[in-house]
Amino acid sequence: MFRNPIRKLCTAAVAAAFAVAAAPALAKEPIKIGEINSYKAQPAFLEPYKKGMQLAIDQINASGGILGRQVELITRDDNANPGDAVRLAEELVSREKVDVLTGSFLSHIGLALTDFAKQKKVFFLAGEPLTDKIVWQNGNHYTFRLRPSTYMQVAMLMPEAAALKKKRWAIVYPNYEYGQSAAATFKELLKAAQPDAEIVAEQAPPLGKVDAGSVVQALADAKPDAIFNVLFGADLAKFVREGNTRGLFKGREVVSLLTGEPEYLDPLKDEAPNGWLVTGYPWYAINTPEHKAFLAAYKKAFNDHPRLGSIVGYSAIMSLAAGIKKAGSTDTEKLIAAFSGLTVDTPFGKISYRPEDHQSTMGGYVGRTKNEGGKGVMVDFRYIDGAKVLPSAAEVKKLRPAG
Amino acid sequence: MTARKPLLVASGLSKSFGGVKAVDGIDFTLAAGELLALIGPNGAGKSTTFNLVNGQLVADTGSIRFGGREMVGMKPRDIWRMGVGRTFQIAATFASLTVVENVQMALVSADDRLYSMWRRAADYRRSDALDLLDLVGMAGQADRPCSVLAYGDVKRVELAIALANQPKLLLMDEPTAGMAPRERNDLMALTKSLVVERGIAVLFTEHSMDVVFAYADRIIVLARGRLIAEGAPQTIRDHPDVQQVYFGSGKTFEKAAAAKGTA
Amino acid sequence: MDAVASFVAQLLNGLAGASSLFLVAAGLSLIFGVTRIVNFAHGSFYMVGIYAAYSAVAWIGEGPGYWAGLVLAAVAVGVLGALIEILLLRRIYHAPELFQLLATFALVLVIKDAALWLWGPEELLGPRAPGLRGSVPILGRQFPSYDLFLIVVGPLVLGLLWLLLTRTRFGTLVRAATQDREMVGALGVNQAWLFTAVFALGAMLAGLGGALQLPREPANLELDLATIGAAFVVVVVGGMGSIPGAYVAALLIAELKAICIWLGVVEIAGVSISFSKLTLVVEFLVMAVVLVVRPWGLMGRPQAPSRNAGAAEAPLRAPDRLAKAAIAAVVLALFALPALSSQSPYVVILTIDILVAVLFAASLHFIMGPGGMHSFGHAAYFGLGAYGAAILLRATGAPMEIALIAAPLIAAVGALVFGWFCVRLSGVYLAMLTLAFAQIAWAIVYQWDAFTGGSNGLTGVWPSAWFSDKRAYYALTLALVLAGVFVLRRILYAPFGYAMRAVRDSTLRADAIGIDVKRVQWVAFVIGGLVAGLAGALFAFSKGSISPETLHVAKSVDGLVMVLLGGVQTLAGPVVGATLFTWLHDSVARSTEYWRAMLGGIILILVLLFPQGVAGFVRQVVYGRREAKGGS
């Protein structure tokens, strides 16, 4: 049949070409990432987050995938209900046969999935939930977390807050775990940094239902020198407007968690406060090459600017890609081994996943807010590496029974 | 009035609502096998008196003794357990139960089996219930839902329910209200025969004077909370005070009854 | 001295808050008084009001047009209300009581997604009101001038409503309808248009309440549910249908909140108590206390016995051969399911959720249908069961088997205590007291970090080793759910079940045949709580973790939706409803982005097609003719 060598050669070449072309489609199944989040309940944060993930997936697949396989993202909406989230996790694992799980925004859902990962021995990368428990008290072998935790957010602000040398502090936080532990951490770190400081007022309004007028007045009546704020979202907008009207912020320093994130700063518009010390994401002014590249790609893909959620979504997928690449497989144990100490390039620069508590060293930007022509921005900011504010391995050992 | 020993003795009953005396010191007695009608113009205190006897209201003063036991202060359900059955002005049955189940419900309660959670209620003393329905001529409709019955039939079912715990006394609030004249007579004739057969005492209020004078053994008349007359139908018919208080002077019972009937 | 000034200033804050609360509550109260509709979508009207005001002001521009924008927004919401009444609610007034609640629940879902689609996910903070941007000094404090305006608006609207209700023919009709709605029909008034007008007016008031918040808070997608709860509390505390009552209640609650915030953290006998945290639940505490002391609210009157427009429930029949065969087939299929679905293991996982939902819905149906006690807080007993199991497992190390037995008992104890108070009430007041207790239980669980894990909940609640395989756990769940449903069914066919229905059909007659009405209701309530507790425990072990959501009002509402969807007047109703709802929820949420709107839309279609519920419809088709003929 193959008497003609040239013809034989041609046939072989065509066959080989077919084989190469067909290989990703036939021989190699795509790597499946299962993702669960409260999309409809938290759309302001999670729509940009989803776009960030999409951008990462597109970039990875355009450059040939991981381990020669394409990456497929399967997302699920948990309706902000941990019970639903666990069912969806089971669905992703059993029906969609995903290789890894990621996602979650609300802390209690993050914790439910953390425990699910441990029970079912599934790899889980918690993207956004802030509670310290995910990596410490409830931390386990199977779970890693990307975003800087509540503790880290507070710790990033602490040096500058203490440098204000204010004695009388008032605290306001939403009455659930995030607010409570942020307030507790703040008190603890403040006491350590500045033993003579005292808390003169403490308000804990229900999440999403702050009676801003009363709360602002109660804080003002305590005559604090400075205020530590943990409110965000609609609560923050109400608080800021009432505070501005009632002159609460006049002559007082305000230290505020997350307020510099565009998700929360943008909606304040002309109400945006001046001079608050905040953590956040000044996407318009970060000049590092890695961020510039990300910003350009994001704007090109979505014709919109990124929010912090975009960074988290993008970096979560990039982390998983880097981990799988390093492990050379999607096997759970190999992946866990690869993630310990894994270094990933993100728009915020290089981060790594600490072996001692599975927390990434992604940090955040700390700066002052400024109302620039009716629009809130962050100025005088600097990036604080998460590694610098995380407790040492020895301390973590005490916090993390799972080891 | 009667030689029989009274079953029910009410004495000195009073009840006020916000300072207004609805019932003001009335006394009456009722013997087994007797039909006593309680009449009076609107606002005379009939309903109040009636509800004092059935336990829905508690008298301010006075006493109601039933078979020698004081009933003032007792709850309606306990009064029922002493052997006092009731029918309502607007018939009240259990709409989602069948006719026979309505009667069975009363039997279950009479036997103290309300909290039985396992055996099937549908079989509970069904034949006894059917016998009771037979008495009131409703056995043929035993398995229909009570909600689809004609009003006259609902009244009959009520009567069967009231008979379920073999009462000594029946309290009937406007037993024929809302019924056609023909049905009224049928129901009252039935009641009368049951009463005579079983020696039950009946206290009833009634708007239809035809019914009152045809079936009551004795009548008491209330006006503005006071008892103004008592006696056999003929005595009441001729009683000048009753004529005066009840209708003013010009009208007769028959005219008034006719007017009621068309209203 | 300054403490006094500070206190008085807080009372002023409370006054401003009361006005906002009153506006939404007044509309809700009117709607309930006349139409007897429990309008879940009222908070959505409020939310649309503030969004519409934002857009109107953006379109008209600031300046005096601002106020026109606010009014325009309120009118637009009124029109929306009228349309909803005409196109939807009018078609289902003859359905069984409370069924309209299902339609308004679906509207909440649809309106929320519509708002997301129209206005986007970001909060929209409106501009300040022209002329009232700043503050005025009062008691040495800067008090927002807009709040002073609000303080006036509340009593002003109260006065206008009072004039409308007492000085106009429309008002006379509304008051008459609130007392006895059949009488209005008898008076020859076009009842349909009266209902439309009242619904539109109520919606407009909610829209106005929302629009007036534009200068105070950002329009956001959480406002609907945040508002509806508070509005219901105000209406009930004030007394359903009483407009002045609504104002008094709004004032009471707003002032109590202001005082709690004023108190802040207080040291009492060495224990520091955060009154600020109490604002999480203060309105429900007020409601519970008021209802226990005054069963019809502060200024309400006893509700006329609900003369339901819908058809009476058909008597219970023993299942015939067809029904028995159907039940047997379903049970067999359920036992065979793991073997049949070995290729798609998710079927088993989803079916566990469905089974748990079935048991929960059946327990709610038990007290709500045959028991006639509408519970808006049934999740409390589900949650008590779930937490009971979890805490027992974690704290004492008891195995799952023990926890599964103990958890329902814990829930039953909760039902025993709460039920004792609840059965003393009736109708919507009873429903709202169950809600108040459930919210109080929720708040305790949400706050008590050390014991319940607080808002994060508890993890590590996994089944014993031999049930850790999903198929084994499925078998366990199936057995217990079948047993639970069977026992409930058996009780309903027993004398006690008949007594429950007797008590529901006619309290008067039941009392007159020696039935202790309250005790029968109480026992039924406890049985319902016990079974809900079992469902909760099964849920906990199927998820491995639990959180306060298990006893949140949203869970209670899910239960109501399941029961109503399936049909409250049939025993199969909760089973069908729970299955349908859970399955729909799962598949719709997966398949489309705007799944809430889609789910709401599907429920609306089902509502219009099957006003007796799905199971009720099936029964009507299969047995309708026989029942119409009246039995055997």
Short mmCIF file of N, CA and C in Angstrom, two decimals, chain A residues 40-41 43-44 47 76-77 79-80 82-84 86-88 90-91 94-95 107-108 111-112 115-116 119-120 131 133 138 173 175-177 180 202-206 209 211 213-215 217-218 221 223 233-234 237-238 241-242 244-247 250 267-269 271 307, chain C residues 2 6 9-10 13 54 113 116 121-123 125-128 134-135 141-142 144 147 215-218 220-222 226 257-258 261 264-265 276-277 279-280 345-346 349-350 353 446-447 449 455-456 459-460 462 470 539 542-545 547 549 585-586 590 593-596:
data_model
loop_
_atom_site.label_atom_id
_atom_site.label_comp_id
_atom_site.label_asym_id
_atom_site.label_seq_id
_atom_site.Cartn_x
_atom_site.Cartn_y
_atom_site.Cartn_z
N LYS A 40 -26.71 36.09 43.12
CA LYS A 40 -27.88 36.97 43.12
C LYS A 40 -28.00 37.73 44.43
N ALA A 41 -27.41 37.20 45.48
CA ALA A 41 -27.53 37.87 46.76
C ALA A 41 -26.50 38.99 46.90
N PRO A 43 -24.71 40.76 44.19
CA PRO A 43 -24.32 41.04 42.81
C PRO A 43 -23.26 42.13 42.68
N ALA A 44 -23.26 43.10 43.58
CA ALA A 44 -22.34 44.22 43.42
C ALA A 44 -20.89 43.75 43.47
N GLU A 47 -20.52 40.24 40.42
CA GLU A 47 -20.49 40.38 38.96
C GLU A 47 -19.08 40.71 38.47
N ARG A 76 -22.06 28.04 40.05
CA ARG A 76 -23.36 27.75 40.64
C ARG A 76 -23.74 28.86 41.61
N ASP A 77 -25.03 29.16 41.68
CA ASP A 77 -25.52 30.18 42.61
C ASP A 77 -26.11 29.49 43.84
N ASN A 79 -27.64 30.95 46.38
CA ASN A 79 -28.77 31.65 46.99
C ASN A 79 -28.44 32.10 48.42
N ALA A 80 -27.19 32.34 48.67
CA ALA A 80 -26.74 32.80 50.00
C ALA A 80 -27.14 31.85 51.11
N PRO A 82 -26.10 28.23 53.04
CA PRO A 82 -25.07 27.20 53.15
C PRO A 82 -25.58 25.80 52.78
N GLY A 83 -26.84 25.52 53.10
CA GLY A 83 -27.41 24.22 52.75
C GLY A 83 -27.40 24.02 51.25
N ASP A 84 -27.82 25.04 50.52
CA ASP A 84 -27.79 24.96 49.06
C ASP A 84 -26.35 24.82 48.56
N VAL A 86 -23.79 23.45 49.96
CA VAL A 86 -23.27 22.09 50.13
C VAL A 86 -23.89 21.15 49.08
N ARG A 87 -25.17 21.32 48.83
CA ARG A 87 -25.79 20.47 47.80
C ARG A 87 -25.13 20.71 46.45
N LEU A 88 -24.87 21.97 46.13
CA LEU A 88 -24.26 22.28 44.84
C LEU A 88 -22.83 21.75 44.78
N GLU A 90 -21.84 19.06 46.22
CA GLU A 90 -22.00 17.62 45.94
C GLU A 90 -22.31 17.42 44.46
N GLU A 91 -23.14 18.30 43.94
CA GLU A 91 -23.50 18.17 42.53
C GLU A 91 -22.27 18.36 41.64
N SER A 94 -20.07 15.22 42.17
CA SER A 94 -20.56 13.92 41.74
C SER A 94 -21.05 13.92 40.29
N ARG A 95 -21.72 14.98 39.89
CA ARG A 95 -22.26 14.97 38.52
C ARG A 95 -21.31 15.59 37.53
N SER A 107 -19.05 34.41 54.79
CA SER A 107 -18.19 33.60 55.65
C SER A 107 -18.82 32.27 56.04
N HIS A 108 -20.12 32.28 56.38
CA HIS A 108 -20.69 31.03 56.86
C HIS A 108 -20.77 30.00 55.73
N LEU A 111 -17.27 28.61 55.38
CA LEU A 111 -16.98 27.61 56.42
C LEU A 111 -17.68 26.28 56.14
N ALA A 112 -18.92 26.36 55.64
CA ALA A 112 -19.64 25.12 55.31
C ALA A 112 -18.88 24.35 54.23
N ASP A 115 -15.67 22.75 55.54
CA ASP A 115 -15.92 21.49 56.23
C ASP A 115 -16.30 20.38 55.25
N PHE A 116 -17.02 20.77 54.22
CA PHE A 116 -17.38 19.80 53.17
C PHE A 116 -16.10 19.26 52.51
N GLN A 119 -14.50 16.73 54.76
CA GLN A 119 -15.23 15.47 54.85
C GLN A 119 -15.12 14.65 53.57
N LYS A 120 -15.22 15.34 52.43
CA LYS A 120 -15.24 14.62 51.15
C LYS A 120 -13.86 14.56 50.50
N THR A 131 -13.58 35.41 57.01
CA THR A 131 -13.44 34.97 58.39
C THR A 131 -12.10 34.25 58.65
N LYS A 133 -11.54 32.05 60.65
CA LYS A 133 -11.70 30.64 60.99
C LYS A 133 -11.38 29.71 59.83
N ASN A 138 -10.99 26.62 62.11
CA ASN A 138 -11.62 25.56 61.32
C ASN A 138 -10.74 25.11 60.15
N TYR A 173 -19.70 48.58 63.82
CA TYR A 173 -19.53 47.41 62.95
C TYR A 173 -20.85 46.69 62.76
N ASN A 175 -23.44 43.77 62.87
CA ASN A 175 -23.56 42.76 63.92
C ASN A 175 -23.62 41.35 63.34
N TYR A 176 -22.49 40.87 62.86
CA TYR A 176 -22.34 39.45 62.52
C TYR A 176 -20.86 39.13 62.56
N GLU A 177 -20.49 37.92 62.25
CA GLU A 177 -19.14 37.46 62.57
C GLU A 177 -18.04 38.37 62.03
N GLN A 180 -17.96 41.53 64.09
CA GLN A 180 -17.55 41.23 65.47
C GLN A 180 -16.06 40.93 65.54
N GLU A 202 -19.42 51.86 71.35
CA GLU A 202 -19.40 50.69 70.48
C GLU A 202 -20.82 50.46 69.97
N GLN A 203 -21.00 50.55 68.68
CA GLN A 203 -22.32 50.34 68.11
C GLN A 203 -22.26 49.17 67.14
N ALA A 204 -23.25 48.26 67.24
CA ALA A 204 -23.29 47.09 66.37
C ALA A 204 -24.67 46.96 65.74
N PRO A 205 -24.95 47.79 64.73
CA PRO A 205 -26.28 47.71 64.10
C PRO A 205 -26.42 46.43 63.28
N PRO A 206 -27.67 45.98 63.07
CA PRO A 206 -27.86 44.78 62.25
C PRO A 206 -27.40 45.01 60.81
N LYS A 209 -29.26 47.12 58.02
CA LYS A 209 -30.40 47.83 58.61
C LYS A 209 -29.96 48.89 59.60
N ASP A 211 -29.68 52.08 61.65
CA ASP A 211 -30.41 53.33 61.87
C ASP A 211 -29.35 54.42 61.96
N GLY A 213 -28.99 57.64 61.59
CA GLY A 213 -29.10 58.87 62.36
C GLY A 213 -28.79 58.64 63.83
N SER A 214 -29.44 57.62 64.39
CA SER A 214 -29.25 57.34 65.81
C SER A 214 -27.83 56.89 66.11
N VAL A 215 -27.30 56.05 65.23
CA VAL A 215 -25.96 55.52 65.46
C VAL A 215 -24.92 56.65 65.39
N GLN A 217 -25.39 59.78 65.91
CA GLN A 217 -25.49 60.67 67.07
C GLN A 217 -24.90 60.04 68.33
N ALA A 218 -25.17 58.75 68.49
CA ALA A 218 -24.63 58.06 69.66
C ALA A 218 -23.10 58.09 69.65
N ASP A 221 -21.98 61.69 70.44
CA ASP A 221 -22.19 62.04 71.84
C ASP A 221 -21.10 61.48 72.76
N LYS A 223 -18.10 61.66 72.10
CA LYS A 223 -16.96 62.55 71.88
C LYS A 223 -15.64 61.81 71.69
N GLY A 233 -21.12 48.68 52.14
CA GLY A 233 -22.33 48.58 51.33
C GLY A 233 -23.33 49.68 51.67
N ALA A 234 -24.62 49.30 51.63
CA ALA A 234 -25.67 50.29 51.86
C ALA A 234 -25.55 50.91 53.25
N ALA A 237 -23.07 53.76 53.06
CA ALA A 237 -23.60 54.96 52.41
C ALA A 237 -24.48 55.75 53.37
N LYS A 238 -25.34 55.04 54.10
CA LYS A 238 -26.22 55.73 55.05
C LYS A 238 -25.40 56.41 56.15
N ARG A 241 -23.50 59.51 54.82
CA ARG A 241 -24.35 60.68 54.58
C ARG A 241 -24.79 61.31 55.90
N GLU A 242 -25.26 60.47 56.82
CA GLU A 242 -25.69 61.01 58.12
C GLU A 242 -24.53 61.67 58.84
N ASN A 244 -21.84 63.01 57.58
CA ASN A 244 -21.52 64.30 56.96
C ASN A 244 -22.52 65.36 57.39
N THR A 245 -23.80 65.02 57.36
CA THR A 245 -24.83 66.00 57.71
C THR A 245 -24.70 66.43 59.16
N ARG A 246 -24.42 65.46 60.01
CA ARG A 246 -24.40 65.76 61.44
C ARG A 246 -23.01 66.16 61.95
N GLY A 247 -22.07 66.25 61.03
CA GLY A 247 -20.76 66.73 61.43
C GLY A 247 -19.97 65.77 62.29
N LYS A 250 -16.12 65.71 61.41
CA LYS A 250 -15.37 66.96 61.48
C LYS A 250 -14.35 66.88 62.61
N PRO A 267 -20.20 53.97 44.91
CA PRO A 267 -21.59 54.40 45.09
C PRO A 267 -21.74 55.65 45.96
N LEU A 268 -20.69 56.01 46.72
CA LEU A 268 -20.82 57.18 47.60
C LEU A 268 -20.83 58.48 46.80
N LYS A 269 -20.29 58.43 45.59
CA LYS A 269 -20.26 59.60 44.70
C LYS A 269 -19.82 60.86 45.45
N GLU A 271 -20.68 62.09 48.04
CA GLU A 271 -20.70 61.98 49.50
C GLU A 271 -19.37 61.42 50.02
N ARG A 307 -13.14 45.90 39.72
CA ARG A 307 -13.32 46.15 41.14
C ARG A 307 -12.41 45.17 41.88
N ASP C 2 -26.04 66.99 79.65
CA ASP C 2 -25.85 66.62 78.26
C ASP C 2 -26.46 65.26 77.97
N SER C 6 -28.87 64.50 74.94
CA SER C 6 -28.56 63.41 74.03
C SER C 6 -29.76 62.47 73.91
N ALA C 9 -32.49 64.16 71.86
CA ALA C 9 -32.13 64.17 70.45
C ALA C 9 -32.36 62.79 69.84
N GLN C 10 -32.09 61.74 70.62
CA GLN C 10 -32.35 60.40 70.10
C GLN C 10 -33.84 60.16 69.89
N ASN C 13 -34.65 61.50 66.62
CA ASN C 13 -34.25 60.53 65.58
C ASN C 13 -35.32 59.45 65.43
N TYR C 54 -35.11 57.59 42.37
CA TYR C 54 -33.74 57.86 41.92
C TYR C 54 -33.74 58.20 40.43
N ASP C 113 -35.48 40.64 40.62
CA ASP C 113 -34.65 40.46 39.43
C ASP C 113 -34.88 41.56 38.40
N LEU C 116 -32.84 44.39 39.48
CA LEU C 116 -31.42 44.13 39.19
C LEU C 116 -31.13 44.38 37.71
N PRO C 121 -26.47 46.11 39.78
CA PRO C 121 -26.21 45.58 41.12
C PRO C 121 -25.71 46.61 42.13
N GLU C 122 -25.18 47.74 41.65
CA GLU C 122 -24.57 48.68 42.58
C GLU C 122 -25.62 49.48 43.33
N GLU C 123 -25.32 49.82 44.59
CA GLU C 123 -26.24 50.70 45.32
C GLU C 123 -26.29 52.06 44.65
N LEU C 125 -27.04 55.82 45.46
CA LEU C 125 -27.30 56.83 46.48
C LEU C 125 -27.80 58.08 45.79
N GLY C 126 -29.02 58.49 46.11
CA GLY C 126 -29.63 59.65 45.45
C GLY C 126 -29.06 60.95 45.97
N PRO C 127 -29.34 62.02 45.25
CA PRO C 127 -28.89 63.34 45.73
C PRO C 127 -29.70 63.77 46.94
N ARG C 128 -29.16 64.72 47.68
CA ARG C 128 -29.89 65.27 48.83
C ARG C 128 -31.06 66.11 48.35
N GLY C 134 -28.85 70.46 54.48
CA GLY C 134 -27.98 70.58 55.65
C GLY C 134 -28.64 70.18 56.94
N SER C 135 -28.20 70.85 58.00
CA SER C 135 -28.71 70.51 59.31
C SER C 135 -29.02 71.78 60.08
N ARG C 141 -26.67 69.96 68.91
CA ARG C 141 -26.31 68.95 67.93
C ARG C 141 -26.80 69.37 66.56
N GLN C 142 -26.14 68.87 65.53
CA GLN C 142 -26.61 69.18 64.18
C GLN C 142 -27.65 68.15 63.78
N PRO C 144 -30.36 66.81 61.01
CA PRO C 144 -30.62 67.00 59.58
C PRO C 144 -31.99 67.64 59.35
N ASP C 147 -34.71 65.35 58.23
CA ASP C 147 -35.36 64.54 59.26
C ASP C 147 -36.51 65.29 59.91
N PRO C 215 -33.21 60.65 49.96
CA PRO C 215 -32.09 61.44 50.49
C PRO C 215 -31.40 60.79 51.68
N ARG C 216 -31.92 59.69 52.17
CA ARG C 216 -31.36 59.11 53.40
C ARG C 216 -30.60 57.82 53.20
N GLU C 217 -31.01 57.04 52.20
CA GLU C 217 -30.29 55.78 52.02
C GLU C 217 -30.23 55.40 50.55
N PRO C 218 -29.24 54.60 50.18
CA PRO C 218 -29.11 54.23 48.77
C PRO C 218 -30.16 53.19 48.39
N ASN C 220 -31.15 49.89 47.03
CA ASN C 220 -30.41 48.65 46.88
C ASN C 220 -31.35 47.47 46.91
N LEU C 221 -30.85 46.33 46.52
CA LEU C 221 -31.72 45.18 46.27
C LEU C 221 -32.11 44.43 47.53
N GLU C 222 -31.59 44.86 48.68
CA GLU C 222 -31.94 44.19 49.93
C GLU C 222 -33.15 44.84 50.60
N ALA C 226 -35.81 43.60 53.83
CA ALA C 226 -35.51 44.33 55.06
C ALA C 226 -36.74 45.11 55.50
N LYS C 257 -35.86 51.51 69.41
CA LYS C 257 -34.56 51.32 68.73
C LYS C 257 -33.62 52.47 69.04
N ALA C 258 -34.15 53.68 68.95
CA ALA C 258 -33.31 54.85 69.22
C ALA C 258 -32.77 54.79 70.65
N ILE C 261 -29.98 52.28 70.95
CA ILE C 261 -28.73 52.81 70.39
C ILE C 261 -28.13 53.84 71.34
N GLY C 264 -26.38 52.05 74.09
CA GLY C 264 -25.11 51.45 73.67
C GLY C 264 -24.73 50.27 74.54
N VAL C 265 -23.48 50.23 74.94
CA VAL C 265 -23.02 49.13 75.80
C VAL C 265 -23.10 49.58 77.25
N SER C 276 -27.13 48.00 71.77
CA SER C 276 -27.02 48.26 70.34
C SER C 276 -27.28 46.97 69.56
N LYS C 277 -26.78 45.85 70.06
CA LYS C 277 -27.01 44.58 69.37
C LYS C 277 -28.47 44.15 69.45
N THR C 279 -30.94 45.82 68.80
CA THR C 279 -31.76 46.36 67.70
C THR C 279 -31.99 45.32 66.62
N LEU C 280 -31.21 44.25 66.64
CA LEU C 280 -31.41 43.15 65.68
C LEU C 280 -32.81 42.58 65.79
N PRO C 345 -25.11 10.07 40.37
CA PRO C 345 -25.23 10.07 41.83
C PRO C 345 -25.90 11.32 42.39
N TYR C 346 -25.95 12.39 41.59
CA TYR C 346 -26.54 13.60 42.12
C TYR C 346 -28.03 13.43 42.40
N ILE C 349 -28.54 12.73 45.92
CA ILE C 349 -28.25 13.90 46.76
C ILE C 349 -29.42 14.88 46.74
N LEU C 350 -29.92 15.15 45.53
CA LEU C 350 -31.05 16.07 45.41
C LEU C 350 -32.29 15.48 46.08
N ASP C 353 -32.45 16.13 49.74
CA ASP C 353 -32.97 17.48 50.03
C ASP C 353 -34.48 17.53 49.86
N TYR C 446 -28.16 33.50 66.36
CA TYR C 446 -27.28 34.36 65.57
C TYR C 446 -26.25 35.07 66.44
N GLN C 447 -26.63 35.30 67.71
CA GLN C 447 -25.77 36.08 68.60
C GLN C 447 -24.91 35.24 69.54
N ASP C 449 -22.47 33.21 70.08
CA ASP C 449 -21.31 32.60 69.43
C ASP C 449 -20.81 31.35 70.12
N SER C 455 -23.36 33.80 63.78
CA SER C 455 -23.80 33.92 62.39
C SER C 455 -23.09 32.91 61.49
N ASN C 456 -21.94 32.42 61.92
CA ASN C 456 -21.23 31.43 61.09
C ASN C 456 -21.83 30.04 61.18
N THR C 459 -20.05 23.62 62.19
CA THR C 459 -19.63 22.68 61.16
C THR C 459 -19.27 21.35 61.81
N GLY C 460 -18.97 20.40 60.98
CA GLY C 460 -18.55 19.09 61.49
C GLY C 460 -19.69 18.24 61.98
N TRP C 462 -21.40 15.59 60.81
CA TRP C 462 -21.50 14.54 59.79
C TRP C 462 -22.09 13.27 60.39
N LYS C 470 -23.44 8.34 50.79
CA LYS C 470 -24.68 9.06 50.48
C LYS C 470 -25.87 8.12 50.31
N PHE C 539 -31.59 17.23 58.03
CA PHE C 539 -30.94 18.25 57.20
C PHE C 539 -29.51 18.48 57.66
N SER C 542 -27.20 15.83 56.67
CA SER C 542 -26.97 15.69 55.23
C SER C 542 -26.03 16.77 54.72
N LYS C 543 -25.89 17.86 55.47
CA LYS C 543 -25.06 18.97 55.01
C LYS C 543 -23.71 19.03 55.72
N GLY C 544 -23.65 18.46 56.91
CA GLY C 544 -22.40 18.52 57.66
C GLY C 544 -22.22 19.83 58.40
N SER C 545 -23.07 20.81 58.10
CA SER C 545 -22.94 22.09 58.79
C SER C 545 -24.30 22.75 58.82
N SER C 547 -26.38 26.68 59.84
CA SER C 547 -26.20 28.10 60.13
C SER C 547 -27.56 28.66 60.50
N GLU C 549 -29.55 30.34 59.05
CA GLU C 549 -30.55 30.26 57.97
C GLU C 549 -31.59 29.18 58.23
N HIS C 585 -36.39 24.86 42.08
CA HIS C 585 -35.35 25.75 42.58
C HIS C 585 -33.98 25.28 42.10
N ASP C 586 -33.74 24.00 42.26
CA ASP C 586 -32.44 23.44 41.88
C ASP C 586 -32.20 23.58 40.38
N ARG C 590 -29.79 26.61 38.21
CA ARG C 590 -28.65 26.16 37.44
C ARG C 590 -28.70 26.64 35.99
N GLU C 593 -29.49 32.78 34.31
CA GLU C 593 -28.90 33.76 35.18
C GLU C 593 -29.97 34.43 36.03
N TYR C 594 -31.06 34.83 35.40
CA TYR C 594 -32.13 35.47 36.15
C TYR C 594 -33.08 34.41 36.69
N TRP C 595 -32.52 33.54 37.51
CA TRP C 595 -33.32 32.38 37.95
C TRP C 595 -34.41 32.76 38.93
N ARG C 596 -34.19 33.82 39.68
CA ARG C 596 -35.24 34.21 40.62
C ARG C 596 -36.50 34.64 39.89
#
